[in-house]
Short mmCIF file of C-alpha atoms in Angstrom, two decimals:
data_model
loop_
_atom_site.label_atom_id
_atom_site.label_comp_id
_atom_site.label_asym_id
_atom_site.label_seq_id
_atom_site.Cartn_x
_atom_site.Cartn_y
_atom_site.Cartn_z
CA MET A 1 19.58 44.17 7.30
CA SER A 2 20.52 40.23 9.23
CA GLU A 3 23.72 38.67 8.68
CA ALA A 4 23.99 36.50 6.10
CA ARG A 5 23.77 32.57 7.35
CA ASP A 6 25.19 29.50 5.51
CA VAL A 7 22.19 27.38 5.42
CA VAL A 8 24.90 24.68 7.35
CA ALA A 9 25.36 26.22 10.46
CA VAL A 10 21.83 27.13 10.66
CA ILE A 11 20.87 23.92 10.25
CA LEU A 12 23.41 22.88 13.10
CA GLU A 13 22.41 25.25 15.45
CA ASP A 14 18.98 23.88 15.38
CA HIS A 15 20.17 20.87 15.74
CA ARG A 16 22.19 22.04 18.86
CA THR A 17 18.98 23.60 20.22
CA MET A 18 16.96 20.81 19.91
CA GLU A 19 19.37 18.48 21.51
CA GLY A 20 19.07 20.82 24.63
CA LEU A 21 15.65 20.62 24.46
CA LEU A 22 15.72 17.13 24.93
CA ARG A 23 17.80 17.65 28.11
CA ARG A 24 15.34 19.66 29.60
CA MET A 25 12.68 17.29 28.40
CA ARG A 26 14.56 14.65 30.42
CA SER A 27 14.92 16.27 34.01
CA VAL A 28 12.06 16.29 36.34
CA GLU A 29 13.79 20.16 37.93
CA ASP A 30 12.65 21.47 34.67
CA ASP A 31 9.14 22.16 33.04
CA ARG A 32 9.09 19.43 30.82
CA ARG A 33 6.42 19.81 28.57
CA ALA A 34 7.14 24.10 27.98
CA ALA A 35 10.48 22.23 26.84
CA LEU A 36 8.60 19.51 24.54
CA ASN A 37 6.19 22.26 23.29
CA ASP A 38 9.68 24.19 22.20
CA PHE A 39 11.12 21.32 20.97
CA ALA A 40 7.59 20.52 18.71
CA ALA A 41 7.19 23.70 16.99
CA LEU A 42 11.58 23.89 16.54
CA LEU A 43 11.18 19.81 14.90
CA ILE A 44 8.02 20.48 12.81
CA ALA A 45 9.51 24.33 11.35
CA HIS A 46 12.67 22.88 11.25
CA ALA A 47 11.93 19.97 8.91
CA GLU A 48 9.24 21.47 7.11
CA ALA A 49 11.71 23.95 5.64
CA GLU A 50 14.20 21.83 5.52
CA GLU A 51 11.83 19.32 2.72
CA ALA A 52 10.05 22.05 1.01
CA GLU A 53 13.48 24.09 0.52
CA VAL A 54 16.84 22.61 1.33
CA TYR A 55 16.70 19.50 0.21
CA PRO A 56 15.07 20.11 -3.67
CA ALA A 57 17.96 22.49 -3.90
CA LEU A 58 20.66 19.90 -3.01
CA LYS A 59 18.96 17.42 -5.17
CA ARG A 60 20.49 19.82 -8.29
CA PHE A 61 23.90 19.68 -6.90
CA ARG A 62 26.66 16.85 -7.90
CA ASN A 63 28.07 14.59 -5.02
CA VAL A 64 24.60 15.45 -2.79
CA ASP A 65 23.55 11.90 -2.54
CA ASP A 66 19.89 12.15 -3.55
CA GLU A 67 19.45 8.68 -1.60
CA GLU A 68 20.62 10.24 1.60
CA VAL A 69 17.96 13.01 0.68
CA GLU A 70 15.32 11.34 0.62
CA HIS A 71 16.76 8.97 3.75
CA GLY A 72 16.12 12.20 5.79
CA GLU A 73 13.00 13.07 4.64
CA GLU A 74 12.01 9.38 5.81
CA GLU A 75 13.98 10.00 9.42
CA HIS A 76 11.91 13.49 9.62
CA HIS A 77 9.09 11.42 9.51
CA GLU A 78 9.57 8.80 12.40
CA GLY A 79 10.56 12.09 14.39
CA ASN A 80 7.16 13.45 13.73
CA GLU A 81 5.56 9.92 14.75
CA ALA A 82 7.53 9.65 17.90
CA LEU A 83 7.07 13.37 18.57
CA LEU A 84 2.81 12.77 18.24
CA ALA A 85 3.64 10.00 20.80
CA LEU A 86 5.36 11.82 23.53
CA MET A 87 3.06 15.05 22.87
CA GLU A 88 -0.02 12.33 23.92
CA VAL A 89 1.53 11.06 27.03
CA GLU A 90 -1.20 12.20 30.00
CA GLU A 91 0.28 14.27 32.61
CA GLY A 92 1.73 12.95 35.50
CA ASP A 93 2.68 9.24 33.36
CA ASP A 94 6.16 9.41 34.14
CA ASP A 95 6.45 5.95 33.06
CA GLU A 96 5.10 6.04 30.19
CA TRP A 97 6.58 9.72 29.33
CA ASP A 98 9.82 8.58 30.02
CA GLU A 99 9.12 5.54 27.42
CA LYS A 100 8.40 7.87 24.53
CA LEU A 101 10.97 10.42 25.31
CA GLU A 102 13.30 8.09 24.64
CA GLU A 103 11.92 7.01 21.57
CA LEU A 104 11.93 10.48 20.37
CA ALA A 105 15.02 11.00 21.44
CA THR A 106 16.50 7.72 19.45
CA ALA A 107 15.12 8.83 16.24
CA ILE A 108 16.34 12.40 16.68
CA THR A 109 19.25 11.80 17.41
CA HIS A 110 19.71 9.44 14.85
CA HIS A 111 18.73 11.38 12.23
CA ILE A 112 21.17 14.38 13.53
CA ASP A 113 24.01 12.47 13.05
CA GLU A 114 23.44 11.02 9.82
CA GLU A 115 22.39 14.45 8.49
CA GLU A 116 25.46 15.92 9.78
CA ARG A 117 27.86 13.60 8.53
CA THR A 118 25.79 12.87 5.16
CA ILE A 119 23.80 15.97 3.75
CA LEU A 120 25.83 18.77 5.43
CA ASN A 121 28.84 17.09 4.52
CA GLY A 122 27.82 16.97 0.85
CA ALA A 123 26.75 20.65 1.32
CA ARG A 124 29.68 21.40 1.93
CA ALA A 125 31.67 19.58 -0.12
CA ASN A 126 29.55 20.69 -3.32
CA VAL A 127 27.63 23.76 -2.64
CA PRO A 128 28.98 26.89 -3.23
CA ASP A 129 29.29 29.06 -0.65
CA ALA A 130 27.20 32.16 -1.68
CA ARG A 131 24.30 29.17 -3.14
CA ARG A 132 24.65 27.95 0.87
CA VAL A 133 24.29 31.68 1.95
CA GLU A 134 20.94 32.05 -0.56
CA LEU A 135 19.76 28.89 0.86
CA GLY A 136 20.63 29.73 4.27
CA ALA A 137 17.61 33.05 4.36
CA VAL A 138 14.96 30.77 2.50
CA PHE A 139 15.65 28.06 4.78
CA LEU A 140 15.19 31.01 7.53
CA ARG A 141 12.23 32.55 5.88
CA ASP A 142 10.26 29.32 5.95
CA ARG A 143 10.54 28.23 9.00
CA GLU A 144 9.70 31.39 10.73
CA LYS A 145 6.36 31.34 8.38
CA HIS A 146 5.65 27.80 9.98
CA LEU A 147 6.63 29.06 13.46
CA LYS A 148 4.59 32.11 13.41
CA ALA A 149 1.57 29.85 12.01
CA ASP A 150 1.73 28.02 15.53
CA CYS A 151 3.37 24.79 13.88
CA GLY A 152 3.87 22.80 17.02
CA ASN A 153 0.92 22.57 18.06
CA ILE A 154 -0.70 19.18 19.00
CA ASP A 155 -3.64 19.42 16.36
CA ASN A 156 -0.88 20.59 13.29
CA VAL A 157 1.37 17.85 14.63
CA ARG A 158 -1.34 14.83 14.03
CA ALA A 159 -2.12 16.96 10.40
CA VAL A 160 1.23 16.53 9.75
CA VAL A 161 2.19 12.70 10.90
CA ARG A 162 -0.98 11.61 8.56
CA ALA A 163 -0.28 13.34 5.64
CA GLN A 164 3.20 11.76 5.79
#
């Protein structure tokens, strides 16, 4: 049986993975497209699981700011749009790649910073440990469902962006 994991810790782990993938996408010595594919899958699965399972649960707790949660959802949309723009860059167009990667990195790092300072700190302060562990299990289950469904493929990313 897997070890119980706090939802805050799991989300933070995903954030660190995303930051590492952004670094790989900056390097011409790395397989930037492979890093982008990994990033797309994680970003979409992560955001979908947060919006479906974590954010609604956090809104039920006093002192977890509903406006910050709603703002987090808006930032997911911005990140998804920037992700799609980068995925649509033609192979070999390094200038456009760099421009779209900068837009993606800006959107994602801004969101990570705000989410960690507001939503996640709100969860740490106001959500009981046992409930955070329950949310961690639900988040991981939902994220895995999206990953298994190949949620990071460009057609799905387009569909997610259109549905926003």
